[in-house]
Every structure is written in structure tokens, then in C-alpha cells.
Coordinates of C-alpha atoms and ligand atoms in Angstrom, one line a residue:
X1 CA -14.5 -9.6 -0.4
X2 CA -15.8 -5.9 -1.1
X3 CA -15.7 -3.3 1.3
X4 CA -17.7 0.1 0.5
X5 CA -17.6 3.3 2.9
X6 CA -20.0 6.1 3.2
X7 CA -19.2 9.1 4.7
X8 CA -22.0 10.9 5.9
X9 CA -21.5 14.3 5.7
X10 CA -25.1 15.9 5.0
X11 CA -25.6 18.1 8.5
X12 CA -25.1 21.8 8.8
X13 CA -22.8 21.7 11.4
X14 CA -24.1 25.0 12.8
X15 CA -23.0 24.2 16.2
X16 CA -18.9 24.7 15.3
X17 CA -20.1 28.5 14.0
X18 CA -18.0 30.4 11.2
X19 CA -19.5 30.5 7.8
X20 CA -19.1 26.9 6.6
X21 CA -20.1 24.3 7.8
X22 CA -17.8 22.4 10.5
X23 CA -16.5 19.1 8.0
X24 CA -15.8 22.0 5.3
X25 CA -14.0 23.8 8.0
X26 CA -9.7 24.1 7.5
X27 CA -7.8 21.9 10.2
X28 CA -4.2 21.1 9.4
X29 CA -4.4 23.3 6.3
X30 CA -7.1 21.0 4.5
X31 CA -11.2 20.4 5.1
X32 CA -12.2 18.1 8.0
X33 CA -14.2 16.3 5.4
X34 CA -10.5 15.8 3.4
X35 CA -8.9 14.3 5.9
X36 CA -12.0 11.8 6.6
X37 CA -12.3 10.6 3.3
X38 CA -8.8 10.1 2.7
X39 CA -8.5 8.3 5.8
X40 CA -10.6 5.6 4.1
X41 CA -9.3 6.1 0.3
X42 CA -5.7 5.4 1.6
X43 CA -7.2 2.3 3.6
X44 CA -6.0 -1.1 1.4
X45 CA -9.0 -2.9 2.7
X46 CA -11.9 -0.6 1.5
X47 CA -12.5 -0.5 -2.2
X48 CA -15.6 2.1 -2.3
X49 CA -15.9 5.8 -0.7
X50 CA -19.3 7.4 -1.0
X51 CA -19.8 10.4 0.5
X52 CA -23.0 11.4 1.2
X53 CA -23.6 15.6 1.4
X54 CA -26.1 18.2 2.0
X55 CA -28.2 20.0 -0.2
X56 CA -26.5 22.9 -2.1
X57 CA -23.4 22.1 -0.8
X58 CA -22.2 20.1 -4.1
X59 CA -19.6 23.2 -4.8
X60 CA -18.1 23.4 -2.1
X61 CA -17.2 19.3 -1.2
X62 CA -15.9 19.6 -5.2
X63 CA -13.5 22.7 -3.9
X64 CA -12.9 20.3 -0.3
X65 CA -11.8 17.0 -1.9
X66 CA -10.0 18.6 -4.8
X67 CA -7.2 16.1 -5.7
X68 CA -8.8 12.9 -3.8
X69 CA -10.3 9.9 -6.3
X70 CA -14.0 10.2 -5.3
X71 CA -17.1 9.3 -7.0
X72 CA -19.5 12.3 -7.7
X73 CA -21.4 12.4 -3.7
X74 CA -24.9 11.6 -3.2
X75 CA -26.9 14.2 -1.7
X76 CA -28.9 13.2 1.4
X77 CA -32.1 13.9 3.4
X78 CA -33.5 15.8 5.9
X79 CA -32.6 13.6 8.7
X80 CA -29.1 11.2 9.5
X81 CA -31.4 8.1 8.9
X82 CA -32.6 9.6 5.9
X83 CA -29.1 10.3 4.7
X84 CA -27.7 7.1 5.1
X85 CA -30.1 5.0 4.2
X86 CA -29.4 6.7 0.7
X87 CA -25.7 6.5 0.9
X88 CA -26.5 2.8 1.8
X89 CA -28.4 2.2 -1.3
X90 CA -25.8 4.7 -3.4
X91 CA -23.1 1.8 -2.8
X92 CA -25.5 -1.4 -3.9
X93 CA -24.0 -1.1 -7.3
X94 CA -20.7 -2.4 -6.2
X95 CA -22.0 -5.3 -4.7
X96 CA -20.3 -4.6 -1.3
X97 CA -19.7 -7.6 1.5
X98 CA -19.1 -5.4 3.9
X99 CA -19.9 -1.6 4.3
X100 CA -18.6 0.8 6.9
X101 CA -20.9 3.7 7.5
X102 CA -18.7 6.9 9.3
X103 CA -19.5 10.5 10.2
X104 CA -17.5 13.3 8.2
X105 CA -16.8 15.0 11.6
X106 CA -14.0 12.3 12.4
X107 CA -11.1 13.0 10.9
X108 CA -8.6 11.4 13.0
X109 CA -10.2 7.6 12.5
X110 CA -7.3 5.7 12.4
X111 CA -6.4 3.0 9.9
X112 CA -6.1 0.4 12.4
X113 CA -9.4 1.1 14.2
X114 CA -10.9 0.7 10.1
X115 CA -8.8 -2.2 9.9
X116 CA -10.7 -4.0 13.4
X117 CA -14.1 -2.9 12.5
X118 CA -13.7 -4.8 9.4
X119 CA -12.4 -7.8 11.0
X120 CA -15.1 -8.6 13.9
X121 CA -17.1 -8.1 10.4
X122 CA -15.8 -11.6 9.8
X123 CA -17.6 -13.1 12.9
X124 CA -20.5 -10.6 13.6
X125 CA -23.4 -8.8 11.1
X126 CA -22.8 -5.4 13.1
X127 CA -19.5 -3.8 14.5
X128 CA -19.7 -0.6 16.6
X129 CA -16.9 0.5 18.3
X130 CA -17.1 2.5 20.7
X131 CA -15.5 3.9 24.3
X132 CA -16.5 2.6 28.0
X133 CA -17.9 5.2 30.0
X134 CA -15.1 7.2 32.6
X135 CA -17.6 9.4 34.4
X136 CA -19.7 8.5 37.0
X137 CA -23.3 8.8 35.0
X138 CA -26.1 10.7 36.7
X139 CA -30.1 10.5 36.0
X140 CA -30.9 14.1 36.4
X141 CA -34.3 15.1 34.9
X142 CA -35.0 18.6 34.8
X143 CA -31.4 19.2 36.6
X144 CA -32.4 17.7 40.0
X145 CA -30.5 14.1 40.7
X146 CA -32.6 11.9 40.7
X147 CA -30.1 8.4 41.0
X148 CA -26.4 7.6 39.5
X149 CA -26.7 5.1 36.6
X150 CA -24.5 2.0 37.0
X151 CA -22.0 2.5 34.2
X152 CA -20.6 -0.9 34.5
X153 CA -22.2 -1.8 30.6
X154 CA -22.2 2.0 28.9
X155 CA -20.3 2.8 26.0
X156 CA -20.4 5.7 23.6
X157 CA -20.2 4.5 19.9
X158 CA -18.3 6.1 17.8
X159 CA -18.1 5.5 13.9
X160 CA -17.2 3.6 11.5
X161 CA -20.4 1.0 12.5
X162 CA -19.4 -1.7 10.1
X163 CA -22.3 -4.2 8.7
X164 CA -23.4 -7.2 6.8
X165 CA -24.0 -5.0 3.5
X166 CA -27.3 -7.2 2.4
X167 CA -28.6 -7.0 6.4
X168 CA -28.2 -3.2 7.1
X169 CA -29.7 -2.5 3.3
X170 CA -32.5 -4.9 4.8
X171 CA -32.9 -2.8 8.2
X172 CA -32.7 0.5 6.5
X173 CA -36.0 -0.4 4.0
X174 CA -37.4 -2.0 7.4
X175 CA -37.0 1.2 9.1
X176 CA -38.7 3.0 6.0
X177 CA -41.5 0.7 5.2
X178 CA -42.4 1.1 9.0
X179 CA -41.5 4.8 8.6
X180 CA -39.7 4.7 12.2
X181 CA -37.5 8.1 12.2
X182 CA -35.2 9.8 14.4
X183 CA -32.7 6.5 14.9
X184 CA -29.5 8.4 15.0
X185 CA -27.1 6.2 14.3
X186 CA -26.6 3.1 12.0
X187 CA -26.8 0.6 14.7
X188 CA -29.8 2.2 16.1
X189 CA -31.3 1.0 12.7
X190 CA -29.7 -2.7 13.0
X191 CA -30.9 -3.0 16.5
X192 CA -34.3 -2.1 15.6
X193 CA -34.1 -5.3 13.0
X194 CA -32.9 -7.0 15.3
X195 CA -29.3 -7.7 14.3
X196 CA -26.7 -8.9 16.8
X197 CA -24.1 -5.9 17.3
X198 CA -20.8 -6.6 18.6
X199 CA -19.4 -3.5 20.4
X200 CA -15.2 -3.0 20.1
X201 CA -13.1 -0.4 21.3
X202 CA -13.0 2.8 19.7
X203 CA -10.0 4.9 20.1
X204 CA -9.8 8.0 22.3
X205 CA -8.6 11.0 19.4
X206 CA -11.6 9.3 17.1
X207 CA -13.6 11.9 18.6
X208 CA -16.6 13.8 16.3
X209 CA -15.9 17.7 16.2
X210 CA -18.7 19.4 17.5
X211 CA -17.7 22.8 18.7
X212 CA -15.8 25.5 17.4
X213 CA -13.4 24.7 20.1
X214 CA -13.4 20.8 18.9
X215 CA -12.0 22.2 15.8
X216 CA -9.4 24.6 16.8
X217 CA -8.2 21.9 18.8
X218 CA -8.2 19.6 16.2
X219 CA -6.6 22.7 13.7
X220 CA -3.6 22.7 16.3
X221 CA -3.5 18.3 16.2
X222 CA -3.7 18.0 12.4
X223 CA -1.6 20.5 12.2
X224 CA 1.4 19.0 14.3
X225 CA 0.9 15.3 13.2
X226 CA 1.0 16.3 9.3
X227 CA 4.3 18.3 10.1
X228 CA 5.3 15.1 11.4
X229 CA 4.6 13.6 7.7
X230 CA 6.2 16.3 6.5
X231 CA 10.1 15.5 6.0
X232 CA 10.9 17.6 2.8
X233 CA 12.0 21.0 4.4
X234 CA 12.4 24.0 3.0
X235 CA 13.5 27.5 3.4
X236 CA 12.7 30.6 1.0
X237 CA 13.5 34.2 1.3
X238 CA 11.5 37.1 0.4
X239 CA 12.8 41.0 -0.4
X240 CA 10.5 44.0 -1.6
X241 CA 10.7 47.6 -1.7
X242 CA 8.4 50.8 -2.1
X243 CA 8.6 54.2 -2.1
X244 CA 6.2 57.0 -0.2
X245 CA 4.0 59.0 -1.8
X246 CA 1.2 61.2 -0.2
X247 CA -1.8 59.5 1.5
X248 CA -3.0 58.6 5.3
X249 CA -1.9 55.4 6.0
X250 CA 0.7 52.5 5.2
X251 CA -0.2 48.9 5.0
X252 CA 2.0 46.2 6.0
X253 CA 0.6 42.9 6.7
X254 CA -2.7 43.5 5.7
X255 CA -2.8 45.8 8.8
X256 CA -3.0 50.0 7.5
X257 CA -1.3 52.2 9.7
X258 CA -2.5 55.5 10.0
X259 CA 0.9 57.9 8.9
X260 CA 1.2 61.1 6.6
X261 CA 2.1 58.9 3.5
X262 CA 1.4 56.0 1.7
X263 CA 3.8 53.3 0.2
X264 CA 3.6 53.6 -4.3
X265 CA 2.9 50.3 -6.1
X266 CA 0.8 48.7 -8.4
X267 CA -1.1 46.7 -5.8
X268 CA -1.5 48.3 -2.4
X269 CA 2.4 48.3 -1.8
X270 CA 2.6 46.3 0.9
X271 CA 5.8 45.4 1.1
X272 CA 6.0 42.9 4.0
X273 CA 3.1 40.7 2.2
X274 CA 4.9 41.2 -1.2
X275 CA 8.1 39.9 0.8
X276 CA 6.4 36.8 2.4
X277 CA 4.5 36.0 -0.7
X278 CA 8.1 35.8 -2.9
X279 CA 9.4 33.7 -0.1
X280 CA 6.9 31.0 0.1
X281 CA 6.5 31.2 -3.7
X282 CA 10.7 30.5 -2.8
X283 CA 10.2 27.4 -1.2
X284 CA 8.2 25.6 -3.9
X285 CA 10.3 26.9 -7.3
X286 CA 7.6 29.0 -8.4
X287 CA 8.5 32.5 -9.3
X288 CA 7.6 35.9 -7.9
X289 CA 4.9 37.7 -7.8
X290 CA 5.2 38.8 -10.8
X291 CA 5.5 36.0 -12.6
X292 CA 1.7 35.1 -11.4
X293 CA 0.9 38.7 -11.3
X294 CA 2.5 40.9 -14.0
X295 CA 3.2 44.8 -13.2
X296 CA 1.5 45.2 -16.5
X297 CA -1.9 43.6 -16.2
X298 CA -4.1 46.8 -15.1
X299 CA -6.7 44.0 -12.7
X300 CA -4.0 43.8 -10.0
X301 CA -4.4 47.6 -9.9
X302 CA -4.9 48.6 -6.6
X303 CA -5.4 45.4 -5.4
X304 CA -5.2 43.8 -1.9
X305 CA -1.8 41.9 -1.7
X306 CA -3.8 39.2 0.2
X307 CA -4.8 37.8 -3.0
X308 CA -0.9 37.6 -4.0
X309 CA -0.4 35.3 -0.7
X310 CA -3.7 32.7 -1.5
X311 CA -2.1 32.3 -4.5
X312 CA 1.2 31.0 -3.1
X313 CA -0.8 29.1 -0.5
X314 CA -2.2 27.4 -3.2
X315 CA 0.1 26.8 -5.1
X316 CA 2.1 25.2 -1.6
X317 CA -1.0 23.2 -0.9
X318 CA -1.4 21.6 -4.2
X319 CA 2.1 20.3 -3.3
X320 CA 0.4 18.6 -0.1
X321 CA 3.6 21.4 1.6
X322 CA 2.3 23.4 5.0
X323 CA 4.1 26.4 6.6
X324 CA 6.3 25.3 9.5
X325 CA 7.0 29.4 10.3
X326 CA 7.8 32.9 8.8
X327 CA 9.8 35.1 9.9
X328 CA 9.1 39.1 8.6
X329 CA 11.4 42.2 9.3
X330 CA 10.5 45.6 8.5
X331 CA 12.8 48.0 7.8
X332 CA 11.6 51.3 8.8
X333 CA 12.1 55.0 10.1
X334 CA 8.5 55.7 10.6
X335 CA 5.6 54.6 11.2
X336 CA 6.0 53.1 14.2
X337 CA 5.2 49.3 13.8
X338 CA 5.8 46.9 17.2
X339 CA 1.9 48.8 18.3
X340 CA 0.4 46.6 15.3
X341 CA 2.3 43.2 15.5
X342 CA -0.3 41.7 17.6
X343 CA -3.0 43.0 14.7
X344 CA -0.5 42.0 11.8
X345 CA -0.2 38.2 13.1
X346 CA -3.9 37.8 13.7
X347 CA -4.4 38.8 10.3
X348 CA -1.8 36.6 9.0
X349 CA -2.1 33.6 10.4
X350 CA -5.9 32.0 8.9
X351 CA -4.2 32.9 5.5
X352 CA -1.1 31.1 6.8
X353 CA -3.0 28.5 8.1
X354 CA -0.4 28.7 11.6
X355 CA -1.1 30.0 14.8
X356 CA 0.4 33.5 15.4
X357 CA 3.1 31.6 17.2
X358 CA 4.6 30.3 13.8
X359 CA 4.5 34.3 12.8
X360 CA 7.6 36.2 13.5
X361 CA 7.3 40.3 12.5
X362 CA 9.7 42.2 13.6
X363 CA 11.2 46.2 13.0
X364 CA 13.9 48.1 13.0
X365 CA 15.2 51.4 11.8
X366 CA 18.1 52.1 10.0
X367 CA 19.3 54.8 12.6
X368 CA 19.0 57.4 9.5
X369 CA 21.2 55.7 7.3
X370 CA 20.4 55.2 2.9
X371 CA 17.0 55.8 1.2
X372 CA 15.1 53.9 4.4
X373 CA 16.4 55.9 6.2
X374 CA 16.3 59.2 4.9
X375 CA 12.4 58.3 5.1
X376 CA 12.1 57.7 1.6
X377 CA 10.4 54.3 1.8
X378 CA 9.9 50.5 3.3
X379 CA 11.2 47.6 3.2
X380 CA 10.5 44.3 4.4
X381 CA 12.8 41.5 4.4
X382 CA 10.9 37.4 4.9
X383 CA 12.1 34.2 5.6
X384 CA 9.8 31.0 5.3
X385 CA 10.0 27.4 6.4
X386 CA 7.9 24.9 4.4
X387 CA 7.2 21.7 4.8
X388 CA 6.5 19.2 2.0
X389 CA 5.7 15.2 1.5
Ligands
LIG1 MG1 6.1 44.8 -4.0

């Protein structure tokens, strides 16, 4: 028995806004589209993944799945249909019994609900599984009731639609020779061949991310179920140092903050990113920031310390590890700081991949005591929490 997967992933997802579209969007610290095909990659009854992506979009699903064992992805066509009738035809070389055709915008399919599709497989040529409608239904064209629909038989399907690889390859050229378009999903096809679909339950957090709020929700659920996963913890700690020097404004957590001097270093001096950089780099054995950066390479010039931190969250993410919190105190006589902690976390925490709540940033003076407080510089002390497999 061979079991092939598509994942169809070929839609510009313009709905969920931002600049990528939604299955290349972060949730959990990872793309959506990551988490999907893994999903099926980790599943020991499906032997094939196939994703199937958009036009142009080849370098960024190479970036998105780095580290996963896919094939190279097919790219698809102008419509759904279009798309998976090509992923459909992408997996015929493996000779597939059974294929399971899912959208990339699902990311929380469980393993069990892959598990049952494949099963009723056994006794039916098409699985859809899908949930029973709650809500009363109304007919309501152009806004105006016009009756409530009797809900009694209505489901929503969801994905993976599971089929009879030979009879779904069959339905797909049907569909093509006939040139019927706009079937919008893979049973839509099998039902207009004519196949007998069995419809099972879905699962409620299988849900398709649509919005932008669909994926900051699903952000804050990824996020807390991986930390679950997560049982390695791990603490690191983070000092750094600079002097004043003329100039307009200090920055400190990305943030600049208007003041008669600035902070001397090779970067952009800022010390509280330079602190929380060392600690995560802490957590995982990896050095400073100048071990990936040296003092004495002239590039890092002037450079924005946010490049410092990506680095560190990269190199934590290619140890599958995810920030549980930081924790950042800057020592300081002036400038003020509590007026920019609000601006300093929001600036953080996409880089973090946390919500501002895992941020702590705190100040203090050093009631005039030493070099800090004699004004002759900041410093920033940072604790981090990590979590790894
Ligand atoms: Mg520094």
C-alpha cells in the first residue's frame, strides 16, 4: 500500500495581508507551510509529500522548508483545480494507492485525523472529512432573508480529501477533457465523475487560515503547543557596555532615543541588543557576538544590531529551540527609558518571534554611583529562556 500527499500551496493568500503570502507566513517561529508538510512527513502511513506552489515563489518555499526531506515542488496553475490536478499527476510516478490531497493553510491537521481519512480509504473511493454545521443557516440573497436552510445534512469539508489514486487521476482528466473549471475542491471534482464520497469528521482546530487574524491566532496556538514539545530548557545571560560620545540620540532595543549623545561602538552600540544577542547565543553554546561578528571586520561598521539578533535566531531555530522569554535591564542615568518600553517590545518581539508579553525591559539608575553613573555610558544586562527539542 502507497500513500502519496499533495500539499497545495499555489494561492496568493492576499486575504491574511503582510508581504508574504499567508502559508509562508511565521506562526510558532516556523512557516505555516512548515508545519503542514511536516505534519504529513512525520505521518508513518504516507510515503510521498508533493507540494504543489505558486509561480515565482520557488525561493521562498526552498527558504520555508529548509531542513524538511521534500521533493523539489511542482509549480501549479492559475486556478485550485488547475493546481491539483498537476500535483495529482506530479505523484503518478510513485505508483500511489491512495493519495491525500490537503490545503497548505492547515497547519494544525492532526496525525490521527490523517490516520482516519486513510482508513475509510479502505472501504470508500473518496474520504472528506469535514464538520456538521452549528449555526442556524440562512438563504439570504442580496441581504434580505429569504428562508432558513434545514442544516440537518450540511457539513463543511475540510482537507485532507483522501481518494482512490487511479479514480481521482481519472476525474481530474474528466474534468479537463470536458474543460469544466471553477470546482474548488477535490471532491468537487470526484463528485462530478461521479465517485461515491464518504464524509467523516473533521476536527475543530483543523481550521484553514484565512485572515490576518486566523494567523495571529494560530502564531499564539503554535506557539504554546510547540513550547509544550519543548522540554530542553535553557537559561543564558547577556552583559555589554558602551561609552558616550557626541550625537542626538541613543538606541537601545532597536528604539533611538533622542538625548545629547550617542553610545561609541563598532555597530550602532546598542547595548541592550548586544546584551540579548550574547544571551540567546548563551543558551545554544555558540559564542558572542563577536565570534560571528568580529570587531575587526569593517562590514559590521555601523551596522544595525538587528542583524546580530537574526543571526542568533537562526542559529536557535536550526536547533528546532524557540524563546520562552527575555528579560532586559538597562542601566542608566539618562536618557530616560520606561517612555519607550512599549516601542522597544513591539520592536522586539517579530524578531523574537514572542508576543511583547514574553519581553521584559526594564531601567534603573545607579543613583550616581561608578562610570554609569557619573553619565559616562550604558549598560544593559539580559537574561533568556530557551526552549529546545
Ligand atoms: Mg556591544
Amino acid at each position: 500500500m502507497t500513500v502519496a500527499a499533495v500539499i497545495v500551496a499555489g494561492g496568493s493568500g492576499l486575504r491574511a495581508g503582510g508581504e508574504k503570502p499567508k502559508q509562508y507566513q511565521l506562526i510558532g517561529g516556523r512557516p505555516v507551510i512548515w508545519w503542514t508538510c511536516r505534519a504529513f512527513l512525520g505521518h508513518p502511513a504516507v510515503d510521498h509529500v508533493q507540494a504543489v506552489i505558486g509561480e515565482g515563489h520557488d525561493a521562498m518555499f526552498a527558504e520555508a522548508v529548509k531542513g524538511l526531506d521534500l521533493p523539489l515542488p511542482v509549480i501549479g496553475g492559475s486556478t485550485r483545480q488547475e493546481s491539483c490536478r498537476i500535483g495529482v499527476g506530479a505523484v503518478g510516478r510513485h505508483r500511489p494507492d491512495k493519495i491525500l490531497i490537503h490545503d497548505a493553510a492547515r497547519p494544525f491537521v492532526s496525525a490521527d485525523l490523517i490516520g482516519s481519512v486513510i482508513a475509510w480509504l479502505d472501504r470508500f473511493p473518496a474520504v472528506v472529512p469535514g464538520m456538521a454545521v452549528a449555526e442556524t443557516l440562512k438563504f439570504a440573497p442580496g441581504g434580505m432573508v429569504s428562508r432558513t436552510v434545514d442544516r440537518s445534512s450540511i457539513w463543511t469539508a475540510q482537507t485532507p480529501q483522501g481518494f482512490a489514486y487511479d479514480q481521482i487521476r481519472a476525474a481530474y482528466d474528466k474534468a479537463e477533457a470536458e474543460r469544466t473549471q471553477g470546482l474548488t475542491d477535490d471532491a468537487s471534482v470526484a463528485e462530478h465523475a461521479g465517485l461515491a464520497i464518504s464524509m467523516i469528521p473533521g476536527r475543530q482546530e483543523n481550521r484553514k487560515l484565512t485572515t490576518a487574524e486566523d494567523i495571529e491566532i494560530a502564531n499564539r496556538d503554535m506557539t504554546a503547543r510547540t513550547l509544550q514539545n519543548l522540554p530542553d530548557i535553557r537559561v543564558g545571560q547577556g552583559i555589554d557596555i558602551h561609552p558616550f560620545e557626541d550625537g542626538d540620540a541613543v538606541t537601545l532595543c532597536g528604539v533611538a532615543i533622542p538625548y545629547s549623545q550617542r553610545l561609541k561602538g563598532h555597530s550602532d552600540a546598542d547595548a541592550a541588543m548586544h546584551a540579548l544577542t550574547d544571551a540567546i547565543l548563551g543558551t545554544i553554546g555558540e559564542g558572542d557576538i563577536g565570534t560571528h561578528f568580529p570587531p575587526s571586520d569593517p562590514q559590521w561598521k555601523g551596522a544595525a544590531s538587528r542583524v546580530f539578533l537574526e543571526k542568533a535566531m537562526q542559529l536557535l531555530a536550526a536547533k528546532g529551540g524557540l524563546i520562552a522569554n527575555a528579560d532586559i535591564t538597562i542601566l542608566a542615568e539618562a536618557p530616560k527609558i520606561a517612555p519607550h518600553v512599549a516601542a522597544m517590545k513591539a520592536f522586539l518581539a517579530p524578531l523574537l518571534h514572542v508576543e511583547p508579553s514574553r519581553i521584559a525591559i526594564k531601567a534603573t539608575t545607579m543613583e550616581k554611583l561608578g562610570a554609569i553613573g557619573r553619565k559616562e555610558g550604558i549598560m544593559a544586562y539580559a537574561t533568556v529562556t530557551v526552549r529546545l527539542p
